[in-house]
Amino acid sequence: MNLTLHVWRQKSAGENGRFVSYDAQGIDAHMSFLEMLDVVNENLETGGEEPIAFDHDCREGICGSCSMVINGRPHGPWKETTVCQLHMRHYEDGDEIWIEPWRASGFPVIRDLVVDRSSLDRIVASGGFISARTGSAPDANAILISKANADRSMDAAECIGCGACVAACPNGSAMLYTAAKVSHLGILPQGQPERYTRVANMVQQMEKEGFGACRNYAECEAQCPKKISIQFISRMNCDYLRATLLRPIDFRGKTDSE
Ligand code: SF4
Ligand code: FES
């Protein structure tokens, strides 16, 4: 199939960017979106032009690198799908496709479609870990965890740190990402000792990085390729309230439902 691409080109963070149009010809319907861009880049390089810079790594939907907005939607038109898992069979011959980087003040553009997402790493570095020495792997049943809590923690841990939630939010909020990282530890017994310092530090770092506040648009959940629920944001807000306005000591050892 033949397509027309309108791609955001920007040489560096300090320079203005603009859309540049390219013909993508002879694209196989079985290619992934990134393979289609590889073909376009090969043609650009053959013609002596700069290839389009874009992030990618695993190409299996697990690393969260392939961040781009396609026709106005982070990760493109298909629900629960990263760009690397989006295939060209979903497009038709003659389609026009607009491709942009994530747009958020917390994600400055580095070049073309590549943005600096180190702000997300700094949120995790501020508290998304446990500092207890864990030694070697414990026996599987040494720490009892209810099935419900294990499942909820795993649901939160599915977050791949792609940043689509931020790009989708009209406020550029990183609440869904932060809530997922706060919750996957905060729900488990191992995460309890630092539960309240963790949430306070991570939320404060999120604000320092320039991300906006949550206004319940729920666009983050709609565009998240891992279907992270906005219920985790409620949970994080509850823990943050306990950590900052109430006495966290009163809640130590209690489960989410108490
Ligand atoms: S919450 Fe979803 S959209 Fe946001 S970073 Fe995690 S996986 Fe990506
Ligand atoms: S390249 Fe790893 S999730 Fe897309």
PDB file of C-alpha atoms and ligand atoms in Angstrom:
ATOM      1  CA  MET A   1       0.000   0.000   0.000  1.00  0.00           C
ATOM      2  CA  ASN A   2       1.030   3.616  -0.499  1.00  0.00           C
ATOM      3  CA  LEU A   3       0.655   6.149   2.319  1.00  0.00           C
ATOM      4  CA  THR A   4       1.346   9.802   2.960  1.00  0.00           C
ATOM      5  CA  LEU A   5       3.092  10.500   6.263  1.00  0.00           C
ATOM      6  CA  HIS A   6       3.215  13.896   7.935  1.00  0.00           C
ATOM      7  CA  VAL A   7       6.050  13.590  10.440  1.00  0.00           C
ATOM      8  CA  TRP A   8       7.173  16.075  13.104  1.00  0.00           C
ATOM      9  CA  ARG A   9      10.816  16.993  12.378  1.00  0.00           C
ATOM     10  CA  GLN A  10      12.791  18.949  14.949  1.00  0.00           C
ATOM     11  CA  LYS A  11      16.601  19.043  15.011  1.00  0.00           C
ATOM     12  CA  SER A  12      16.987  19.733  18.732  1.00  0.00           C
ATOM     13  CA  ALA A  13      15.140  20.919  21.805  1.00  0.00           C
ATOM     14  CA  GLY A  14      16.204  24.511  21.128  1.00  0.00           C
ATOM     15  CA  GLU A  15      14.975  24.655  17.516  1.00  0.00           C
ATOM     16  CA  ASN A  16      11.477  24.994  16.154  1.00  0.00           C
ATOM     17  CA  GLY A  17       9.932  21.892  14.636  1.00  0.00           C
ATOM     18  CA  ARG A  18       7.493  21.404  11.755  1.00  0.00           C
ATOM     19  CA  PHE A  19       5.567  18.695   9.937  1.00  0.00           C
ATOM     20  CA  VAL A  20       7.292  17.316   6.836  1.00  0.00           C
ATOM     21  CA  SER A  21       5.392  15.112   4.374  1.00  0.00           C
ATOM     22  CA  TYR A  22       6.780  11.864   2.972  1.00  0.00           C
ATOM     23  CA  ASP A  23       5.450   9.239   0.579  1.00  0.00           C
ATOM     24  CA  ALA A  24       5.687   5.743   2.025  1.00  0.00           C
ATOM     25  CA  GLN A  25       5.360   3.439  -0.963  1.00  0.00           C
ATOM     26  CA  GLY A  26       5.079  -0.320  -1.277  1.00  0.00           C
ATOM     27  CA  ILE A  27       4.304  -0.838   2.407  1.00  0.00           C
ATOM     28  CA  ASP A  28       3.444  -4.452   3.264  1.00  0.00           C
ATOM     29  CA  ALA A  29       0.276  -4.875   5.350  1.00  0.00           C
ATOM     30  CA  HIS A  30       2.119  -7.360   7.596  1.00  0.00           C
ATOM     31  CA  MET A  31       4.732  -4.814   8.660  1.00  0.00           C
ATOM     32  CA  SER A  32       4.568  -3.233  12.083  1.00  0.00           C
ATOM     33  CA  PHE A  33       4.312   0.548  12.278  1.00  0.00           C
ATOM     34  CA  LEU A  34       7.987   0.747  13.286  1.00  0.00           C
ATOM     35  CA  GLU A  35       9.030  -1.487  10.369  1.00  0.00           C
ATOM     36  CA  MET A  36       7.138   0.899   8.090  1.00  0.00           C
ATOM     37  CA  LEU A  37       9.191   3.779   9.561  1.00  0.00           C
ATOM     38  CA  ASP A  38      12.368   1.702   9.055  1.00  0.00           C
ATOM     39  CA  VAL A  39      11.524   1.462   5.336  1.00  0.00           C
ATOM     40  CA  VAL A  40      10.908   5.216   5.136  1.00  0.00           C
ATOM     41  CA  ASN A  41      14.224   5.850   6.911  1.00  0.00           C
ATOM     42  CA  GLU A  42      16.146   3.551   4.546  1.00  0.00           C
ATOM     43  CA  ASN A  43      14.767   5.522   1.608  1.00  0.00           C
ATOM     44  CA  LEU A  44      15.633   8.832   3.275  1.00  0.00           C
ATOM     45  CA  GLU A  45      19.200   7.687   3.944  1.00  0.00           C
ATOM     46  CA  THR A  46      19.564   6.397   0.381  1.00  0.00           C
ATOM     47  CA  GLY A  47      18.503   9.831  -0.839  1.00  0.00           C
ATOM     48  CA  GLY A  48      21.055  11.532   1.442  1.00  0.00           C
ATOM     49  CA  GLU A  49      18.471  12.848   3.931  1.00  0.00           C
ATOM     50  CA  GLU A  50      18.482  12.608   7.723  1.00  0.00           C
ATOM     51  CA  PRO A  51      16.417   9.621   8.950  1.00  0.00           C
ATOM     52  CA  ILE A  52      13.473  10.241  11.290  1.00  0.00           C
ATOM     53  CA  ALA A  53      14.606   9.804  14.919  1.00  0.00           C
ATOM     54  CA  PHE A  54      12.253   7.648  16.983  1.00  0.00           C
ATOM     55  CA  ASP A  55      12.605   5.602  20.171  1.00  0.00           C
ATOM     56  CA  HIS A  56      12.286   1.816  20.193  1.00  0.00           C
ATOM     57  CA  ASP A  57      13.861  -1.177  21.870  1.00  0.00           C
ATOM     58  CA  CYS A  58      12.025  -4.463  22.518  1.00  0.00           C
ATOM     59  CA  ARG A  59       9.427  -4.156  19.719  1.00  0.00           C
ATOM     60  CA  GLU A  60       7.378  -6.626  21.778  1.00  0.00           C
ATOM     61  CA  GLY A  61       5.178  -4.228  23.779  1.00  0.00           C
ATOM     62  CA  ILE A  62       7.126  -4.556  27.024  1.00  0.00           C
ATOM     63  CA  CYS A  63       9.776  -1.821  27.256  1.00  0.00           C
ATOM     64  CA  GLY A  64       7.655   1.296  26.718  1.00  0.00           C
ATOM     65  CA  SER A  65      10.182   3.008  24.416  1.00  0.00           C
ATOM     66  CA  CYS A  66       8.114   3.397  21.256  1.00  0.00           C
ATOM     67  CA  SER A  67       6.453   6.649  22.194  1.00  0.00           C
ATOM     68  CA  MET A  68       4.693   8.619  19.482  1.00  0.00           C
ATOM     69  CA  VAL A  69       1.315  10.177  18.796  1.00  0.00           C
ATOM     70  CA  ILE A  70      -0.389   8.821  15.668  1.00  0.00           C
ATOM     71  CA  ASN A  71      -3.304  10.782  14.242  1.00  0.00           C
ATOM     72  CA  GLY A  72      -3.757  12.539  17.581  1.00  0.00           C
ATOM     73  CA  ARG A  73      -3.660   9.431  19.770  1.00  0.00           C
ATOM     74  CA  PRO A  74      -0.695   8.256  21.857  1.00  0.00           C
ATOM     75  CA  HIS A  75       0.314   4.786  20.569  1.00  0.00           C
ATOM     76  CA  GLY A  76      -2.194   5.096  17.725  1.00  0.00           C
ATOM     77  CA  PRO A  77      -5.769   4.020  17.123  1.00  0.00           C
ATOM     78  CA  TRP A  78      -5.917   0.558  18.724  1.00  0.00           C
ATOM     79  CA  LYS A  79      -6.730   0.049  22.385  1.00  0.00           C
ATOM     80  CA  GLU A  80      -4.153  -1.604  24.629  1.00  0.00           C
ATOM     81  CA  THR A  81      -1.542  -1.597  21.872  1.00  0.00           C
ATOM     82  CA  THR A  82       1.933  -0.059  21.802  1.00  0.00           C
ATOM     83  CA  VAL A  83       3.199   1.455  18.547  1.00  0.00           C
ATOM     84  CA  CYS A  84       5.551  -1.485  18.011  1.00  0.00           C
ATOM     85  CA  GLN A  85       2.576  -3.864  18.154  1.00  0.00           C
ATOM     86  CA  LEU A  86       0.466  -1.788  15.762  1.00  0.00           C
ATOM     87  CA  HIS A  87       0.395  -3.320  12.282  1.00  0.00           C
ATOM     88  CA  MET A  88      -0.076  -1.709   8.901  1.00  0.00           C
ATOM     89  CA  ARG A  89      -2.999  -4.005   8.048  1.00  0.00           C
ATOM     90  CA  HIS A  90      -5.119  -1.578  10.071  1.00  0.00           C
ATOM     91  CA  TYR A  91      -4.472   1.116   7.457  1.00  0.00           C
ATOM     92  CA  GLU A  92      -5.715   1.408   3.913  1.00  0.00           C
ATOM     93  CA  ASP A  93      -4.004   2.304   0.690  1.00  0.00           C
ATOM     94  CA  GLY A  94      -3.960   6.089   0.308  1.00  0.00           C
ATOM     95  CA  ASP A  95      -4.290   6.889   4.035  1.00  0.00           C
ATOM     96  CA  GLU A  96      -2.652  10.001   5.464  1.00  0.00           C
ATOM     97  CA  ILE A  97      -0.978   9.544   8.852  1.00  0.00           C
ATOM     98  CA  TRP A  98       0.167  12.331  11.183  1.00  0.00           C
ATOM     99  CA  ILE A  99       3.012  11.357  13.517  1.00  0.00           C
ATOM    100  CA  GLU A 100       4.152  13.525  16.443  1.00  0.00           C
ATOM    101  CA  PRO A 101       6.199  13.164  19.638  1.00  0.00           C
ATOM    102  CA  TRP A 102       4.611  13.067  23.115  1.00  0.00           C
ATOM    103  CA  ARG A 103       3.463  16.623  23.914  1.00  0.00           C
ATOM    104  CA  ALA A 104       3.933  17.553  27.600  1.00  0.00           C
ATOM    105  CA  SER A 105       6.122  20.014  29.461  1.00  0.00           C
ATOM    106  CA  GLY A 106       7.544  17.095  31.484  1.00  0.00           C
ATOM    107  CA  PHE A 107       8.802  15.519  28.215  1.00  0.00           C
ATOM    108  CA  PRO A 108      10.999  17.995  26.280  1.00  0.00           C
ATOM    109  CA  VAL A 109      11.633  16.985  22.665  1.00  0.00           C
ATOM    110  CA  ILE A 110      15.202  15.773  22.036  1.00  0.00           C
ATOM    111  CA  ARG A 111      14.892  15.243  18.309  1.00  0.00           C
ATOM    112  CA  ASP A 112      11.984  14.509  15.920  1.00  0.00           C
ATOM    113  CA  LEU A 113       9.812  11.915  17.720  1.00  0.00           C
ATOM    114  CA  VAL A 114      12.216  11.317  20.621  1.00  0.00           C
ATOM    115  CA  VAL A 115      11.421  12.980  23.954  1.00  0.00           C
ATOM    116  CA  ASP A 116      13.318  13.046  27.228  1.00  0.00           C
ATOM    117  CA  ARG A 117      11.349  10.852  29.667  1.00  0.00           C
ATOM    118  CA  SER A 118      13.976  10.854  32.425  1.00  0.00           C
ATOM    119  CA  SER A 119      11.435  12.748  34.564  1.00  0.00           C
ATOM    120  CA  LEU A 120       9.616   9.402  34.961  1.00  0.00           C
ATOM    121  CA  ASP A 121      12.855   7.756  36.126  1.00  0.00           C
ATOM    122  CA  ARG A 122      13.358  10.495  38.713  1.00  0.00           C
ATOM    123  CA  ILE A 123       9.860   9.850  40.100  1.00  0.00           C
ATOM    124  CA  VAL A 124      10.759   6.179  40.619  1.00  0.00           C
ATOM    125  CA  ALA A 125      14.184   7.093  42.049  1.00  0.00           C
ATOM    126  CA  SER A 126      12.461   9.251  44.661  1.00  0.00           C
ATOM    127  CA  GLY A 127      10.696   6.267  46.271  1.00  0.00           C
ATOM    128  CA  GLY A 128       9.669   3.472  43.893  1.00  0.00           C
ATOM    129  CA  PHE A 129      11.727   0.789  45.637  1.00  0.00           C
ATOM    130  CA  ILE A 130      12.113  -0.975  48.981  1.00  0.00           C
ATOM    131  CA  SER A 131      15.349  -0.413  50.896  1.00  0.00           C
ATOM    132  CA  ALA A 132      15.198  -3.638  52.966  1.00  0.00           C
ATOM    133  CA  ARG A 133      17.934  -6.170  52.291  1.00  0.00           C
ATOM    134  CA  THR A 134      16.092  -9.054  50.703  1.00  0.00           C
ATOM    135  CA  GLY A 135      18.928 -11.603  50.548  1.00  0.00           C
ATOM    136  CA  SER A 136      18.328 -14.643  48.385  1.00  0.00           C
ATOM    137  CA  ALA A 137      14.894 -15.597  47.096  1.00  0.00           C
ATOM    138  CA  PRO A 138      12.610 -16.556  50.017  1.00  0.00           C
ATOM    139  CA  ASP A 139      10.478 -19.700  50.032  1.00  0.00           C
ATOM    140  CA  ALA A 140       7.428 -19.122  47.894  1.00  0.00           C
ATOM    141  CA  ASN A 141       4.943 -19.228  50.777  1.00  0.00           C
ATOM    142  CA  ALA A 142       7.061 -17.559  53.489  1.00  0.00           C
ATOM    143  CA  ILE A 143       5.097 -14.293  53.165  1.00  0.00           C
ATOM    144  CA  LEU A 144       1.387 -14.831  52.753  1.00  0.00           C
ATOM    145  CA  ILE A 145      -0.303 -12.528  50.250  1.00  0.00           C
ATOM    146  CA  SER A 146      -3.993 -12.738  49.458  1.00  0.00           C
ATOM    147  CA  LYS A 147      -4.908 -13.589  45.874  1.00  0.00           C
ATOM    148  CA  ALA A 148      -6.801 -10.302  45.547  1.00  0.00           C
ATOM    149  CA  ASN A 149      -3.795  -8.227  46.637  1.00  0.00           C
ATOM    150  CA  ALA A 150      -1.368 -10.233  44.491  1.00  0.00           C
ATOM    151  CA  ASP A 151      -3.610  -9.656  41.464  1.00  0.00           C
ATOM    152  CA  ARG A 152      -4.009  -5.908  42.139  1.00  0.00           C
ATOM    153  CA  SER A 153      -0.289  -5.476  42.641  1.00  0.00           C
ATOM    154  CA  MET A 154       0.419  -7.293  39.378  1.00  0.00           C
ATOM    155  CA  ASP A 155      -2.158  -5.138  37.585  1.00  0.00           C
ATOM    156  CA  ALA A 156      -0.234  -2.029  38.711  1.00  0.00           C
ATOM    157  CA  ALA A 157       3.135  -3.610  37.907  1.00  0.00           C
ATOM    158  CA  GLU A 158       2.091  -3.998  34.285  1.00  0.00           C
ATOM    159  CA  CYS A 159       2.936  -0.318  33.707  1.00  0.00           C
ATOM    160  CA  ILE A 160       5.785  -0.154  31.167  1.00  0.00           C
ATOM    161  CA  GLY A 161       6.638   3.497  31.823  1.00  0.00           C
ATOM    162  CA  CYS A 162       5.844   4.609  28.291  1.00  0.00           C
ATOM    163  CA  GLY A 163       4.323   7.970  29.232  1.00  0.00           C
ATOM    164  CA  ALA A 164       1.250   7.691  26.967  1.00  0.00           C
ATOM    165  CA  CYS A 165      -0.909   8.591  29.970  1.00  0.00           C
ATOM    166  CA  VAL A 166       0.897  11.930  30.235  1.00  0.00           C
ATOM    167  CA  ALA A 167       0.682  12.558  26.495  1.00  0.00           C
ATOM    168  CA  ALA A 168      -3.050  11.783  26.477  1.00  0.00           C
ATOM    169  CA  CYS A 169      -3.932  14.017  29.434  1.00  0.00           C
ATOM    170  CA  PRO A 170      -5.067  17.593  28.672  1.00  0.00           C
ATOM    171  CA  ASN A 171      -3.196  18.596  31.853  1.00  0.00           C
ATOM    172  CA  GLY A 172      -0.039  16.621  31.051  1.00  0.00           C
ATOM    173  CA  SER A 173      -0.520  14.756  34.324  1.00  0.00           C
ATOM    174  CA  ALA A 174       1.663  11.794  35.326  1.00  0.00           C
ATOM    175  CA  MET A 175      -0.786  10.637  38.011  1.00  0.00           C
ATOM    176  CA  LEU A 176      -1.575   7.272  36.382  1.00  0.00           C
ATOM    177  CA  TYR A 177       2.091   6.378  35.963  1.00  0.00           C
ATOM    178  CA  THR A 178       2.978   7.486  39.512  1.00  0.00           C
ATOM    179  CA  ALA A 179      -0.058   5.741  40.974  1.00  0.00           C
ATOM    180  CA  ALA A 180       0.903   2.485  39.252  1.00  0.00           C
ATOM    181  CA  LYS A 181       4.459   2.676  40.596  1.00  0.00           C
ATOM    182  CA  VAL A 182       3.263   3.638  44.104  1.00  0.00           C
ATOM    183  CA  SER A 183       0.645   0.886  44.176  1.00  0.00           C
ATOM    184  CA  HIS A 184       2.495  -2.181  42.978  1.00  0.00           C
ATOM    185  CA  LEU A 185       4.708  -1.937  46.092  1.00  0.00           C
ATOM    186  CA  GLY A 186       2.159  -0.313  48.419  1.00  0.00           C
ATOM    187  CA  ILE A 187      -0.281  -3.204  48.104  1.00  0.00           C
ATOM    188  CA  LEU A 188       2.256  -5.902  49.052  1.00  0.00           C
ATOM    189  CA  PRO A 189       3.516  -6.673  52.598  1.00  0.00           C
ATOM    190  CA  GLN A 190       7.118  -5.985  51.549  1.00  0.00           C
ATOM    191  CA  GLY A 191       6.148  -2.433  50.580  1.00  0.00           C
ATOM    192  CA  GLN A 192       4.481  -1.497  53.882  1.00  0.00           C
ATOM    193  CA  PRO A 193       7.417  -0.097  55.957  1.00  0.00           C
ATOM    194  CA  GLU A 194       8.069   2.741  53.470  1.00  0.00           C
ATOM    195  CA  ARG A 195       4.535   3.015  52.150  1.00  0.00           C
ATOM    196  CA  TYR A 196       3.825   6.578  53.304  1.00  0.00           C
ATOM    197  CA  THR A 197       7.270   8.120  52.771  1.00  0.00           C
ATOM    198  CA  ARG A 198       7.226   6.519  49.322  1.00  0.00           C
ATOM    199  CA  VAL A 199       3.947   8.092  48.232  1.00  0.00           C
ATOM    200  CA  ALA A 200       4.843  11.513  49.664  1.00  0.00           C
ATOM    201  CA  ASN A 201       8.247  11.568  47.937  1.00  0.00           C
ATOM    202  CA  MET A 202       6.985  10.304  44.597  1.00  0.00           C
ATOM    203  CA  VAL A 203       4.030  12.706  44.400  1.00  0.00           C
ATOM    204  CA  GLN A 204       6.254  15.635  45.377  1.00  0.00           C
ATOM    205  CA  GLN A 205       8.834  14.658  42.730  1.00  0.00           C
ATOM    206  CA  MET A 206       6.051  14.349  40.135  1.00  0.00           C
ATOM    207  CA  GLU A 207       5.014  17.933  40.890  1.00  0.00           C
ATOM    208  CA  LYS A 208       8.629  19.163  40.735  1.00  0.00           C
ATOM    209  CA  GLU A 209       8.980  17.683  37.248  1.00  0.00           C
ATOM    210  CA  GLY A 210       6.238  19.979  35.960  1.00  0.00           C
ATOM    211  CA  PHE A 211       3.474  17.431  35.402  1.00  0.00           C
ATOM    212  CA  GLY A 212      -0.079  18.731  35.796  1.00  0.00           C
ATOM    213  CA  ALA A 213      -2.725  17.645  38.273  1.00  0.00           C
ATOM    214  CA  CYS A 214      -5.418  15.020  37.641  1.00  0.00           C
ATOM    215  CA  ARG A 215      -8.826  16.437  36.688  1.00  0.00           C
ATOM    216  CA  ASN A 216     -10.510  13.068  36.108  1.00  0.00           C
ATOM    217  CA  TYR A 217     -10.598  13.272  32.312  1.00  0.00           C
ATOM    218  CA  ALA A 218      -9.616   9.555  32.286  1.00  0.00           C
ATOM    219  CA  GLU A 219      -7.869   9.977  28.926  1.00  0.00           C
ATOM    220  CA  CYS A 220      -4.831   8.311  30.551  1.00  0.00           C
ATOM    221  CA  GLU A 221      -6.719   5.077  31.176  1.00  0.00           C
ATOM    222  CA  ALA A 222      -8.244   5.178  27.687  1.00  0.00           C
ATOM    223  CA  GLN A 223      -4.824   5.413  25.994  1.00  0.00           C
ATOM    224  CA  CYS A 224      -2.784   3.238  28.353  1.00  0.00           C
ATOM    225  CA  PRO A 225      -1.479   0.216  26.401  1.00  0.00           C
ATOM    226  CA  LYS A 226      -1.514  -1.847  29.607  1.00  0.00           C
ATOM    227  CA  LYS A 227      -5.035  -0.902  30.748  1.00  0.00           C
ATOM    228  CA  ILE A 228      -3.851   0.558  34.065  1.00  0.00           C
ATOM    229  CA  SER A 229      -7.006   1.612  35.918  1.00  0.00           C
ATOM    230  CA  ILE A 230      -7.561   5.148  37.226  1.00  0.00           C
ATOM    231  CA  GLN A 231      -8.691   3.463  40.455  1.00  0.00           C
ATOM    232  CA  PHE A 232      -4.976   3.405  41.278  1.00  0.00           C
ATOM    233  CA  ILE A 233      -5.035   7.218  41.262  1.00  0.00           C
ATOM    234  CA  SER A 234      -7.773   7.194  43.935  1.00  0.00           C
ATOM    235  CA  ARG A 235      -5.724   4.745  45.929  1.00  0.00           C
ATOM    236  CA  MET A 236      -2.612   6.915  45.653  1.00  0.00           C
ATOM    237  CA  ASN A 237      -4.539  10.046  46.665  1.00  0.00           C
ATOM    238  CA  CYS A 238      -5.841   8.215  49.731  1.00  0.00           C
ATOM    239  CA  ASP A 239      -2.302   7.160  50.747  1.00  0.00           C
ATOM    240  CA  TYR A 240      -0.985  10.662  50.032  1.00  0.00           C
ATOM    241  CA  LEU A 241      -3.648  12.153  52.287  1.00  0.00           C
ATOM    242  CA  ARG A 242      -2.696   9.754  55.046  1.00  0.00           C
ATOM    243  CA  ALA A 243       1.003  10.541  54.500  1.00  0.00           C
ATOM    244  CA  THR A 244       0.710  14.312  54.575  1.00  0.00           C
ATOM    245  CA  LEU A 245      -2.370  15.464  56.493  1.00  0.00           C
ATOM    246  CA  LEU A 246      -3.092  12.531  58.801  1.00  0.00           C
ATOM    247  CA  ARG A 247      -0.816  10.440  61.013  1.00  0.00           C
ATOM    248  CA  PRO A 248       0.636   7.622  58.861  1.00  0.00           C
ATOM    249  CA  ILE A 249       1.462   5.706  62.040  1.00  0.00           C
ATOM    250  CA  ASP A 250      -2.288   5.195  62.619  1.00  0.00           C
ATOM    251  CA  PHE A 251      -2.532   3.284  59.337  1.00  0.00           C
ATOM    252  CA  ARG A 252       0.596   1.156  59.609  1.00  0.00           C
ATOM    253  CA  GLY A 253      -0.139  -2.518  59.091  1.00  0.00           C
ATOM    254  CA  LYS A 254      -3.679  -1.897  57.853  1.00  0.00           C
ATOM    255  CA  THR A 255      -4.776  -3.232  54.489  1.00  0.00           C
ATOM    256  CA  ASP A 256      -6.295  -1.073  51.739  1.00  0.00           C
ATOM    257  CA  SER A 257      -9.827  -1.899  52.828  1.00  0.00           C
ATOM    258  CA  GLU A 258      -9.373  -0.869  56.484  1.00  0.00           C
TER     259      GLU A 258
HETATM  260  S1  SF4 B   1       0.273   3.964  33.203  1.00  0.00           S
HETATM  261 FE1  SF4 B   1       0.008   3.072  31.125  1.00  0.00          FE
HETATM  262  S2  SF4 B   1       0.292   4.804  29.720  1.00  0.00           S
HETATM  263 FE2  SF4 B   1       1.132   5.433  31.716  1.00  0.00          FE
HETATM  264  S3  SF4 B   1       3.325   4.934  31.633  1.00  0.00           S
HETATM  265 FE3  SF4 B   1       2.279   3.142  32.550  1.00  0.00          FE
HETATM  266  S4  SF4 B   1       1.823   1.803  30.806  1.00  0.00           S
HETATM  267 FE4  SF4 B   1       2.314   3.802  29.915  1.00  0.00          FE
HETATM  268  S1  FES B   2       9.532  -0.957  21.484  1.00  0.00           S
HETATM  269 FE1  FES B   2       9.287  -1.790  23.506  1.00  0.00          FE
HETATM  270  S2  FES B   2       7.172  -1.443  23.931  1.00  0.00           S
HETATM  271 FE2  FES B   2       7.394  -0.789  21.870  1.00  0.00          FE
END
